[in-house]
PDB file of C-alpha atoms and ligand atoms in Angstrom:
ATOM      1  CA  MET A  26      13.475  15.120  -1.062  1.00  0.00           C
ATOM      2  CA  ARG A  27      11.095  14.035  -3.835  1.00  0.00           C
ATOM      3  CA  GLU A  28      13.846  13.052  -6.267  1.00  0.00           C
ATOM      4  CA  PHE A  29      15.804  11.462  -3.408  1.00  0.00           C
ATOM      5  CA  ALA A  30      12.795   9.260  -2.536  1.00  0.00           C
ATOM      6  CA  ILE A  31      12.107   8.395  -6.187  1.00  0.00           C
ATOM      7  CA  ASP A  32      15.727   7.424  -6.792  1.00  0.00           C
ATOM      8  CA  LEU A  33      15.752   5.357  -3.590  1.00  0.00           C
ATOM      9  CA  ALA A  34      12.547   3.498  -4.542  1.00  0.00           C
ATOM     10  CA  ARG A  35      14.067   2.706  -7.943  1.00  0.00           C
ATOM     11  CA  ARG A  36      17.318   1.442  -6.388  1.00  0.00           C
ATOM     12  CA  ALA A  37      15.443  -0.741  -3.890  1.00  0.00           C
ATOM     13  CA  GLY A  38      13.151  -1.978  -6.676  1.00  0.00           C
ATOM     14  CA  ALA A  39      16.125  -2.949  -8.841  1.00  0.00           C
ATOM     15  CA  LEU A  40      17.560  -4.896  -5.898  1.00  0.00           C
ATOM     16  CA  LEU A  41      14.225  -6.727  -5.430  1.00  0.00           C
ATOM     17  CA  ALA A  42      14.014  -7.547  -9.144  1.00  0.00           C
ATOM     18  CA  GLU A  43      17.521  -9.023  -8.987  1.00  0.00           C
ATOM     19  CA  TYR A  44      16.622 -11.210  -5.955  1.00  0.00           C
ATOM     20  CA  HIS A  45      13.374 -12.233  -7.692  1.00  0.00           C
ATOM     21  CA  GLN A  46      15.297 -13.532 -10.714  1.00  0.00           C
ATOM     22  CA  ARG A  47      17.442 -15.726  -8.472  1.00  0.00           C
ATOM     23  CA  ALA A  48      14.710 -16.932  -6.072  1.00  0.00           C
ATOM     24  CA  VAL A  49      13.532 -20.527  -5.838  1.00  0.00           C
ATOM     25  CA  ALA A  50       9.745 -20.647  -5.476  1.00  0.00           C
ATOM     26  CA  GLY A  51       8.424 -21.508  -2.038  1.00  0.00           C
ATOM     27  CA  HIS A  52      11.799 -22.216  -0.400  1.00  0.00           C
ATOM     28  CA  ASP A  53      13.514 -18.995   0.502  1.00  0.00           C
ATOM     29  CA  PHE A  54      11.495 -17.605   3.418  1.00  0.00           C
ATOM     30  CA  SER A  55      10.950 -17.662   7.158  1.00  0.00           C
ATOM     31  CA  THR A  56       7.788 -16.587   9.018  1.00  0.00           C
ATOM     32  CA  LYS A  57       7.061 -13.711  11.399  1.00  0.00           C
ATOM     33  CA  SER A  58       3.768 -13.102  13.288  1.00  0.00           C
ATOM     34  CA  SER A  59       1.902 -16.061  11.706  1.00  0.00           C
ATOM     35  CA  PRO A  60       2.472 -18.964   9.273  1.00  0.00           C
ATOM     36  CA  VAL A  61       1.280 -16.693   6.427  1.00  0.00           C
ATOM     37  CA  ASP A  62       3.401 -13.653   7.397  1.00  0.00           C
ATOM     38  CA  LEU A  63       6.533 -14.330   5.331  1.00  0.00           C
ATOM     39  CA  LEU A  64      10.040 -12.858   5.361  1.00  0.00           C
ATOM     40  CA  THR A  65      12.664 -13.243   2.629  1.00  0.00           C
ATOM     41  CA  ALA A  66      16.288 -12.173   2.344  1.00  0.00           C
ATOM     42  CA  ALA A  67      15.102  -9.545  -0.142  1.00  0.00           C
ATOM     43  CA  ASP A  68      12.881  -7.833   2.484  1.00  0.00           C
ATOM     44  CA  VAL A  69      15.911  -7.469   4.749  1.00  0.00           C
ATOM     45  CA  ALA A  70      18.311  -6.339   2.003  1.00  0.00           C
ATOM     46  CA  SER A  71      15.854  -3.719   0.691  1.00  0.00           C
ATOM     47  CA  ASP A  72      15.204  -2.481   4.238  1.00  0.00           C
ATOM     48  CA  ALA A  73      18.962  -2.045   4.807  1.00  0.00           C
ATOM     49  CA  LEU A  74      19.494  -0.238   1.492  1.00  0.00           C
ATOM     50  CA  ILE A  75      16.665   2.236   2.149  1.00  0.00           C
ATOM     51  CA  THR A  76      17.286   2.928   5.828  1.00  0.00           C
ATOM     52  CA  GLU A  77      21.062   3.391   5.352  1.00  0.00           C
ATOM     53  CA  ALA A  78      20.472   5.882   2.522  1.00  0.00           C
ATOM     54  CA  ILE A  79      17.976   7.910   4.593  1.00  0.00           C
ATOM     55  CA  HIS A  80      20.247   7.918   7.662  1.00  0.00           C
ATOM     56  CA  ALA A  81      23.135   9.185   5.520  1.00  0.00           C
ATOM     57  CA  ALA A  82      21.098  11.894   3.737  1.00  0.00           C
ATOM     58  CA  PHE A  83      18.866  13.056   6.617  1.00  0.00           C
ATOM     59  CA  PRO A  84      20.528  12.039   9.894  1.00  0.00           C
ATOM     60  CA  GLU A  85      18.067  14.128  11.938  1.00  0.00           C
ATOM     61  CA  HIS A  86      14.976  12.367  10.493  1.00  0.00           C
ATOM     62  CA  SER A  87      13.269   9.327  12.078  1.00  0.00           C
ATOM     63  CA  ILE A  88      12.512   6.088  10.216  1.00  0.00           C
ATOM     64  CA  TYR A  89       9.690   3.565  10.678  1.00  0.00           C
ATOM     65  CA  SER A  90      10.485   0.684   8.316  1.00  0.00           C
ATOM     66  CA  GLU A  91       8.789  -2.726   8.442  1.00  0.00           C
ATOM     67  CA  GLU A  92      11.863  -4.918   8.897  1.00  0.00           C
ATOM     68  CA  SER A  93      13.757  -2.686  11.341  1.00  0.00           C
ATOM     69  CA  ALA A  94      11.016  -0.885  13.321  1.00  0.00           C
ATOM     70  CA  THR A  95      10.741  -1.711  16.997  1.00  0.00           C
ATOM     71  CA  GLY A  96       7.735  -0.552  18.969  1.00  0.00           C
ATOM     72  CA  PRO A  97       4.842   1.700  18.048  1.00  0.00           C
ATOM     73  CA  LEU A  98       4.728   4.509  15.508  1.00  0.00           C
ATOM     74  CA  PRO A  99       7.101   7.217  16.815  1.00  0.00           C
ATOM     75  CA  ALA A 100       5.956  10.835  17.158  1.00  0.00           C
ATOM     76  CA  ALA A 101       8.534  12.750  15.119  1.00  0.00           C
ATOM     77  CA  GLU A 102       8.652  15.950  13.106  1.00  0.00           C
ATOM     78  CA  TRP A 103      10.008  14.151  10.036  1.00  0.00           C
ATOM     79  CA  LEU A 104       9.267  10.423   9.814  1.00  0.00           C
ATOM     80  CA  TRP A 105      10.053   8.152   6.851  1.00  0.00           C
ATOM     81  CA  VAL A 106       7.504   5.317   6.727  1.00  0.00           C
ATOM     82  CA  ILE A 107       8.840   2.443   4.632  1.00  0.00           C
ATOM     83  CA  ASP A 108       7.706  -0.915   3.313  1.00  0.00           C
ATOM     84  CA  PRO A 109      10.878  -2.232   1.662  1.00  0.00           C
ATOM     85  CA  LEU A 110       8.974  -5.054  -0.093  1.00  0.00           C
ATOM     86  CA  ASP A 111       5.194  -5.037  -0.280  1.00  0.00           C
ATOM     87  CA  GLY A 112       3.896  -8.329  -1.645  1.00  0.00           C
ATOM     88  CA  THR A 113       6.288 -10.733   0.078  1.00  0.00           C
ATOM     89  CA  SER A 114       3.972 -13.749  -0.381  1.00  0.00           C
ATOM     90  CA  ASN A 115       3.956 -13.127  -4.146  1.00  0.00           C
ATOM     91  CA  PHE A 116       7.707 -12.639  -4.076  1.00  0.00           C
ATOM     92  CA  ALA A 117       8.391 -15.830  -2.106  1.00  0.00           C
ATOM     93  CA  HIS A 118       6.321 -17.857  -4.590  1.00  0.00           C
ATOM     94  CA  ARG A 119       7.822 -16.026  -7.592  1.00  0.00           C
ATOM     95  CA  VAL A 120       4.587 -14.272  -8.600  1.00  0.00           C
ATOM     96  CA  PRO A 121       5.799 -11.187 -10.500  1.00  0.00           C
ATOM     97  CA  PHE A 122       3.836  -8.583  -8.536  1.00  0.00           C
ATOM     98  CA  PHE A 123       5.361  -6.630  -5.653  1.00  0.00           C
ATOM     99  CA  GLY A 124       6.502  -3.115  -4.856  1.00  0.00           C
ATOM    100  CA  VAL A 125       8.460  -0.659  -2.735  1.00  0.00           C
ATOM    101  CA  ASN A 126       6.691   1.924  -0.599  1.00  0.00           C
ATOM    102  CA  ILE A 127       8.375   5.079   0.688  1.00  0.00           C
ATOM    103  CA  ALA A 128       6.507   7.895   2.457  1.00  0.00           C
ATOM    104  CA  LEU A 129       7.626  10.933   4.385  1.00  0.00           C
ATOM    105  CA  ALA A 130       5.330  12.224   7.128  1.00  0.00           C
ATOM    106  CA  HIS A 131       5.511  15.648   8.761  1.00  0.00           C
ATOM    107  CA  TYR A 132       4.098  15.609  12.303  1.00  0.00           C
ATOM    108  CA  GLY A 133       2.194  12.395  11.436  1.00  0.00           C
ATOM    109  CA  MET A 134       0.748  13.510   8.080  1.00  0.00           C
ATOM    110  CA  PRO A 135       2.221  12.000   4.874  1.00  0.00           C
ATOM    111  CA  VAL A 136       3.501  14.831   2.654  1.00  0.00           C
ATOM    112  CA  LEU A 137       5.422  12.731   0.116  1.00  0.00           C
ATOM    113  CA  GLY A 138       4.631   9.236  -1.148  1.00  0.00           C
ATOM    114  CA  VAL A 139       6.383   6.992  -3.663  1.00  0.00           C
ATOM    115  CA  THR A 140       5.156   3.533  -4.723  1.00  0.00           C
ATOM    116  CA  TYR A 141       7.249   1.622  -7.249  1.00  0.00           C
ATOM    117  CA  ASP A 142       6.505  -1.561  -9.207  1.00  0.00           C
ATOM    118  CA  PRO A 143       9.983  -2.657 -10.345  1.00  0.00           C
ATOM    119  CA  LEU A 144       8.789  -5.246 -12.868  1.00  0.00           C
ATOM    120  CA  SER A 145       6.446  -2.941 -14.824  1.00  0.00           C
ATOM    121  CA  GLU A 146       8.675   0.052 -13.943  1.00  0.00           C
ATOM    122  CA  GLN A 147       5.593   2.070 -13.019  1.00  0.00           C
ATOM    123  CA  LEU A 148       6.557   4.685 -10.473  1.00  0.00           C
ATOM    124  CA  PHE A 149       3.709   6.493  -8.698  1.00  0.00           C
ATOM    125  CA  TRP A 150       4.477   9.590  -6.630  1.00  0.00           C
ATOM    126  CA  ALA A 151       2.488  12.267  -4.846  1.00  0.00           C
ATOM    127  CA  GLU A 152       3.426  15.343  -2.922  1.00  0.00           C
ATOM    128  CA  GLN A 153       1.051  17.324  -0.721  1.00  0.00           C
ATOM    129  CA  GLY A 154      -0.491  20.075  -2.852  1.00  0.00           C
ATOM    130  CA  HIS A 155       1.333  18.979  -6.045  1.00  0.00           C
ATOM    131  CA  GLY A 156      -0.926  16.192  -7.294  1.00  0.00           C
ATOM    132  CA  ALA A 157      -0.262  12.536  -8.034  1.00  0.00           C
ATOM    133  CA  TRP A 158       1.885  11.376 -10.936  1.00  0.00           C
ATOM    134  CA  LEU A 159       2.948   8.271 -12.850  1.00  0.00           C
ATOM    135  CA  ARG A 160       6.453   8.008 -14.332  1.00  0.00           C
ATOM    136  CA  GLN A 161       7.075   5.220 -16.841  1.00  0.00           C
ATOM    137  CA  ASN A 162       9.279   4.809 -19.931  1.00  0.00           C
ATOM    138  CA  GLY A 163      10.894   8.220 -19.397  1.00  0.00           C
ATOM    139  CA  ARG A 164       7.533  10.010 -19.401  1.00  0.00           C
ATOM    140  CA  GLU A 165       5.467  11.487 -16.603  1.00  0.00           C
ATOM    141  CA  ARG A 166       1.737  12.182 -16.461  1.00  0.00           C
ATOM    142  CA  PRO A 167      -0.694  13.320 -13.763  1.00  0.00           C
ATOM    143  CA  ILE A 168      -3.019  10.624 -12.481  1.00  0.00           C
ATOM    144  CA  HIS A 169      -6.613  10.977 -11.293  1.00  0.00           C
ATOM    145  CA  VAL A 170      -9.140   8.666  -9.704  1.00  0.00           C
ATOM    146  CA  SER A 171     -11.857   7.243 -11.947  1.00  0.00           C
ATOM    147  CA  THR A 172     -15.274   8.845 -12.417  1.00  0.00           C
ATOM    148  CA  ILE A 173     -17.390   5.692 -12.115  1.00  0.00           C
ATOM    149  CA  ALA A 174     -20.196   6.602  -9.739  1.00  0.00           C
ATOM    150  CA  GLU A 175     -21.845   3.294  -8.772  1.00  0.00           C
ATOM    151  CA  LEU A 176     -20.569   0.371  -6.749  1.00  0.00           C
ATOM    152  CA  SER A 177     -22.307  -2.026  -9.139  1.00  0.00           C
ATOM    153  CA  ARG A 178     -19.971  -0.790 -11.951  1.00  0.00           C
ATOM    154  CA  SER A 179     -16.819  -0.648  -9.809  1.00  0.00           C
ATOM    155  CA  LEU A 180     -13.772  -2.908  -9.756  1.00  0.00           C
ATOM    156  CA  LEU A 181     -12.343  -3.240  -6.245  1.00  0.00           C
ATOM    157  CA  ALA A 182      -9.282  -4.648  -4.489  1.00  0.00           C
ATOM    158  CA  THR A 183      -8.622  -5.929  -0.994  1.00  0.00           C
ATOM    159  CA  GLY A 184      -6.375  -8.215   1.037  1.00  0.00           C
ATOM    160  CA  PHE A 185      -6.511 -10.295   4.183  1.00  0.00           C
ATOM    161  CA  PRO A 186      -4.739  -9.797   7.523  1.00  0.00           C
ATOM    162  CA  ALA A 187      -1.855 -12.004   8.664  1.00  0.00           C
ATOM    163  CA  ASP A 188      -3.926 -13.572  11.489  1.00  0.00           C
ATOM    164  CA  ARG A 189      -6.683 -14.720   9.098  1.00  0.00           C
ATOM    165  CA  ARG A 190      -6.286 -18.434   9.937  1.00  0.00           C
ATOM    166  CA  THR A 191      -7.201 -17.902  13.597  1.00  0.00           C
ATOM    167  CA  ASN A 192      -9.100 -14.593  13.827  1.00  0.00           C
ATOM    168  CA  PRO A 193     -12.740 -14.787  12.607  1.00  0.00           C
ATOM    169  CA  ASP A 194     -12.566 -11.014  11.911  1.00  0.00           C
ATOM    170  CA  ASN A 195     -10.636 -11.835   8.741  1.00  0.00           C
ATOM    171  CA  ASN A 196     -12.369  -9.820   5.964  1.00  0.00           C
ATOM    172  CA  LEU A 197     -14.056 -12.855   4.365  1.00  0.00           C
ATOM    173  CA  ALA A 198     -17.606 -11.627   5.175  1.00  0.00           C
ATOM    174  CA  GLU A 199     -16.824  -8.200   3.694  1.00  0.00           C
ATOM    175  CA  PHE A 200     -15.222  -9.846   0.635  1.00  0.00           C
ATOM    176  CA  ASN A 201     -18.271 -12.075   0.125  1.00  0.00           C
ATOM    177  CA  ALA A 202     -20.654  -9.091   0.201  1.00  0.00           C
ATOM    178  CA  LEU A 203     -18.577  -6.744  -1.982  1.00  0.00           C
ATOM    179  CA  GLU A 204     -17.730  -9.382  -4.597  1.00  0.00           C
ATOM    180  CA  ARG A 205     -21.464  -9.715  -5.262  1.00  0.00           C
ATOM    181  CA  ARG A 206     -22.235  -5.975  -5.360  1.00  0.00           C
ATOM    182  CA  SER A 207     -19.396  -4.877  -7.702  1.00  0.00           C
ATOM    183  CA  HIS A 208     -17.725  -5.857 -10.973  1.00  0.00           C
ATOM    184  CA  GLY A 209     -15.488  -7.979  -8.779  1.00  0.00           C
ATOM    185  CA  VAL A 210     -12.759  -7.853  -6.167  1.00  0.00           C
ATOM    186  CA  ARG A 211      -9.095  -8.268  -7.060  1.00  0.00           C
ATOM    187  CA  ARG A 212      -6.714  -9.669  -4.451  1.00  0.00           C
ATOM    188  CA  GLN A 213      -3.269  -9.154  -5.951  1.00  0.00           C
ATOM    189  CA  GLY A 214      -1.243  -9.292  -2.739  1.00  0.00           C
ATOM    190  CA  SER A 215       0.241  -5.792  -2.615  1.00  0.00           C
ATOM    191  CA  ALA A 216      -1.779  -3.168  -0.767  1.00  0.00           C
ATOM    192  CA  ALA A 217       0.731  -0.514  -1.869  1.00  0.00           C
ATOM    193  CA  LEU A 218       0.240  -1.174  -5.575  1.00  0.00           C
ATOM    194  CA  GLU A 219      -3.520  -1.620  -5.215  1.00  0.00           C
ATOM    195  CA  LEU A 220      -3.766   1.833  -3.582  1.00  0.00           C
ATOM    196  CA  ALA A 221      -1.676   3.298  -6.418  1.00  0.00           C
ATOM    197  CA  TRP A 222      -4.168   1.721  -8.853  1.00  0.00           C
ATOM    198  CA  VAL A 223      -7.044   3.561  -7.127  1.00  0.00           C
ATOM    199  CA  ALA A 224      -5.094   6.817  -7.523  1.00  0.00           C
ATOM    200  CA  ALA A 225      -4.427   6.064 -11.202  1.00  0.00           C
ATOM    201  CA  GLY A 226      -8.098   5.254 -11.883  1.00  0.00           C
ATOM    202  CA  PHE A 227      -7.355   1.622 -12.838  1.00  0.00           C
ATOM    203  CA  ILE A 228      -9.770   0.444 -10.128  1.00  0.00           C
ATOM    204  CA  GLU A 229     -12.445   2.333  -8.191  1.00  0.00           C
ATOM    205  CA  ALA A 230     -11.674   1.390  -4.602  1.00  0.00           C
ATOM    206  CA  PHE A 231      -9.638  -0.629  -2.115  1.00  0.00           C
ATOM    207  CA  TRP A 232     -10.469  -1.644   1.435  1.00  0.00           C
ATOM    208  CA  HIS A 233      -8.438  -3.492   4.058  1.00  0.00           C
ATOM    209  CA  PRO A 234      -8.537  -4.215   7.806  1.00  0.00           C
ATOM    210  CA  ARG A 235      -5.480  -3.887  10.061  1.00  0.00           C
ATOM    211  CA  LEU A 236      -3.030  -2.480   7.543  1.00  0.00           C
ATOM    212  CA  LYS A 237       0.244  -1.193   8.920  1.00  0.00           C
ATOM    213  CA  PRO A 238       1.354   2.443   8.414  1.00  0.00           C
ATOM    214  CA  TRP A 239       4.063   1.296   5.957  1.00  0.00           C
ATOM    215  CA  ASP A 240       1.466  -0.462   3.751  1.00  0.00           C
ATOM    216  CA  ALA A 241      -0.747   2.593   3.471  1.00  0.00           C
ATOM    217  CA  ALA A 242       1.087   5.897   4.058  1.00  0.00           C
ATOM    218  CA  ALA A 243       2.241   6.494   0.458  1.00  0.00           C
ATOM    219  CA  GLY A 244      -1.052   5.226  -0.976  1.00  0.00           C
ATOM    220  CA  TRP A 245      -3.112   7.499   1.250  1.00  0.00           C
ATOM    221  CA  LEU A 246      -1.355  10.541  -0.220  1.00  0.00           C
ATOM    222  CA  LEU A 247      -1.528   9.168  -3.779  1.00  0.00           C
ATOM    223  CA  VAL A 248      -5.304   8.685  -3.534  1.00  0.00           C
ATOM    224  CA  GLN A 249      -5.884  12.054  -1.814  1.00  0.00           C
ATOM    225  CA  GLU A 250      -3.780  13.949  -4.366  1.00  0.00           C
ATOM    226  CA  ALA A 251      -5.465  12.096  -7.243  1.00  0.00           C
ATOM    227  CA  GLY A 252      -8.838  13.444  -6.065  1.00  0.00           C
ATOM    228  CA  GLY A 253     -10.063  10.424  -4.097  1.00  0.00           C
ATOM    229  CA  CYS A 254     -11.200   9.845  -0.542  1.00  0.00           C
ATOM    230  CA  VAL A 255      -9.677   7.714   2.255  1.00  0.00           C
ATOM    231  CA  THR A 256     -11.520   6.894   5.476  1.00  0.00           C
ATOM    232  CA  GLU A 257     -11.820   4.271   8.172  1.00  0.00           C
ATOM    233  CA  TYR A 258     -14.745   1.813   7.961  1.00  0.00           C
ATOM    234  CA  ASP A 259     -16.869   4.221  10.063  1.00  0.00           C
ATOM    235  CA  GLY A 260     -16.240   7.127   7.672  1.00  0.00           C
ATOM    236  CA  ARG A 261     -13.737   8.984   9.864  1.00  0.00           C
ATOM    237  CA  PRO A 262     -10.723  10.408   8.012  1.00  0.00           C
ATOM    238  CA  TRP A 263      -7.872   7.894   7.785  1.00  0.00           C
ATOM    239  CA  ARG A 264      -4.738   8.467   9.922  1.00  0.00           C
ATOM    240  CA  LEU A 265      -1.381   6.648   9.977  1.00  0.00           C
ATOM    241  CA  ASP A 266      -2.466   4.428  12.879  1.00  0.00           C
ATOM    242  CA  SER A 267      -6.050   3.790  11.717  1.00  0.00           C
ATOM    243  CA  PRO A 268      -7.246   0.186  12.189  1.00  0.00           C
ATOM    244  CA  THR A 269      -9.198   0.025   8.902  1.00  0.00           C
ATOM    245  CA  MET A 270      -9.104   1.694   5.495  1.00  0.00           C
ATOM    246  CA  VAL A 271     -11.444   2.388   2.576  1.00  0.00           C
ATOM    247  CA  ALA A 272      -9.770   4.292  -0.280  1.00  0.00           C
ATOM    248  CA  SER A 273     -11.884   5.173  -3.292  1.00  0.00           C
ATOM    249  CA  ASN A 274     -12.528   7.569  -6.140  1.00  0.00           C
ATOM    250  CA  GLY A 275     -14.651   9.544  -3.674  1.00  0.00           C
ATOM    251  CA  GLN A 276     -17.947   9.068  -5.500  1.00  0.00           C
ATOM    252  CA  PRO A 277     -20.670   8.719  -2.828  1.00  0.00           C
ATOM    253  CA  GLY A 278     -22.254   5.876  -4.826  1.00  0.00           C
ATOM    254  CA  VAL A 279     -18.951   4.028  -4.449  1.00  0.00           C
ATOM    255  CA  HIS A 280     -17.439   5.147  -1.133  1.00  0.00           C
ATOM    256  CA  GLU A 281     -20.625   5.358   0.955  1.00  0.00           C
ATOM    257  CA  ALA A 282     -21.942   2.162  -0.621  1.00  0.00           C
ATOM    258  CA  ILE A 283     -18.747   0.315   0.391  1.00  0.00           C
ATOM    259  CA  LEU A 284     -18.981   1.659   3.968  1.00  0.00           C
ATOM    260  CA  GLU A 285     -22.631   0.540   4.158  1.00  0.00           C
ATOM    261  CA  THR A 286     -21.901  -2.902   2.682  1.00  0.00           C
ATOM    262  CA  ILE A 287     -19.008  -3.458   5.089  1.00  0.00           C
ATOM    263  CA  ALA A 288     -21.132  -2.352   8.073  1.00  0.00           C
ATOM    264  CA  ALA A 289     -24.001  -4.687   7.075  1.00  0.00           C
ATOM    265  CA  ALA A 290     -21.656  -7.640   6.477  1.00  0.00           C
ATOM    266  CA  ARG A 291     -19.949  -7.131   9.842  1.00  0.00           C
ATOM    267  CA  LYS A 292     -23.282  -6.709  11.682  1.00  0.00           C
ATOM    268  CA  ALA A 293     -24.477 -10.042  10.327  1.00  0.00           C
ATOM    269  CA  ILE A 294     -21.394 -11.809  11.724  1.00  0.00           C
ATOM    270  CA  PHE A 295     -20.210  -9.962  14.866  1.00  0.00           C
TER     271      PHE A 295
HETATM  272  C1  IPD B 307       1.018  -7.370   2.787  1.00  0.00           C
HETATM  273  C2  IPD B 307       0.412  -6.985   1.446  1.00  0.00           C
HETATM  274  C3  IPD B 307      -0.952  -7.613   1.279  1.00  0.00           C
HETATM  275  C4  IPD B 307      -1.879  -7.261   2.433  1.00  0.00           C
HETATM  276  C5  IPD B 307      -1.240  -7.681   3.759  1.00  0.00           C
HETATM  277  C6  IPD B 307       0.108  -6.969   3.925  1.00  0.00           C
HETATM  278  P1  IPD B 307       3.706  -7.497   2.957  1.00  0.00           P
HETATM  279  O1  IPD B 307       2.265  -6.714   2.991  1.00  0.00           O
HETATM  280  O2  IPD B 307       0.296  -5.587   1.323  1.00  0.00           O
HETATM  281  O3  IPD B 307      -1.549  -7.197   0.078  1.00  0.00           O
HETATM  282  O4  IPD B 307      -3.103  -7.930   2.259  1.00  0.00           O
HETATM  283  O5  IPD B 307      -2.058  -7.374   4.841  1.00  0.00           O
HETATM  284  O6  IPD B 307       0.677  -7.348   5.161  1.00  0.00           O
HETATM  285  O7  IPD B 307       3.716  -8.415   4.147  1.00  0.00           O
HETATM  286  O8  IPD B 307       3.783  -8.213   1.675  1.00  0.00           O
HETATM  287  O9  IPD B 307       4.660  -6.363   3.110  1.00  0.00           O
HETATM  288 CA1   CA B 308       3.244  -4.541   3.307  1.00  0.00          CA
HETATM  289 CA1   CA B 309       6.716  -5.708   3.530  1.00  0.00          CA
END
């Protein structure tokens, strides 16, 4: 299943890269839940490629993929949780930063996760109990979270929910506080790739409100298997349907400090 998922992520990534070459910036999209929740033809094509391949290979498995899912997260023994294009806003504007996210959950727990950046050709994968790995240029190496132990020396990443224009609970207070307590906060526009960066030790932590299971399932396993820690804002262990996420290198001076900063920022506002 691992090589199947890796091959599928690469095929979907190649399709996205092809669409990206042809795209005209800012013209080729419609909107979904809000004016900043974009949909392109590439999202739909990648969704079809991935879901058809899984149906053909594992007809008894269930699929929860962003562009074809209807309803809430299904309870299933084997569930593929897919984001066929993570970073659609980048993609629609021709920013070269987006990815494919494929996870397989067993009774609700991700056991396999693949995150692929088709432009850098960095492929991150993790399997429960087998560590987290980066394949690039025909080579593969294990990845580990960083060892930086203080928030003040950490580089972070985050993103903002699709209802940010109308909902005051939009992560700006948390961003304001954490930008000033860290080396800075990156906001690249792909939660999937930002989580893979935590696993690879490129950055120390990532936080985000109201992520969807397809944004976070593969990254949760990558960070766990790379030695990090993933919780909700209140410190409870993260689950597929959790409303909030903090993923870090697991150092208390980073993880706990982020939880405390988020709590203080939210208390001041809500
Ligand atoms: C989005 C990206 C973004 C995050 C948003 C997600 P999409 O996913 O991961 O970084 O901040 O909340 O919805 O729409 O590009 O698949
Ligand atoms: Ca996404
Ligand atoms: Ca998506």
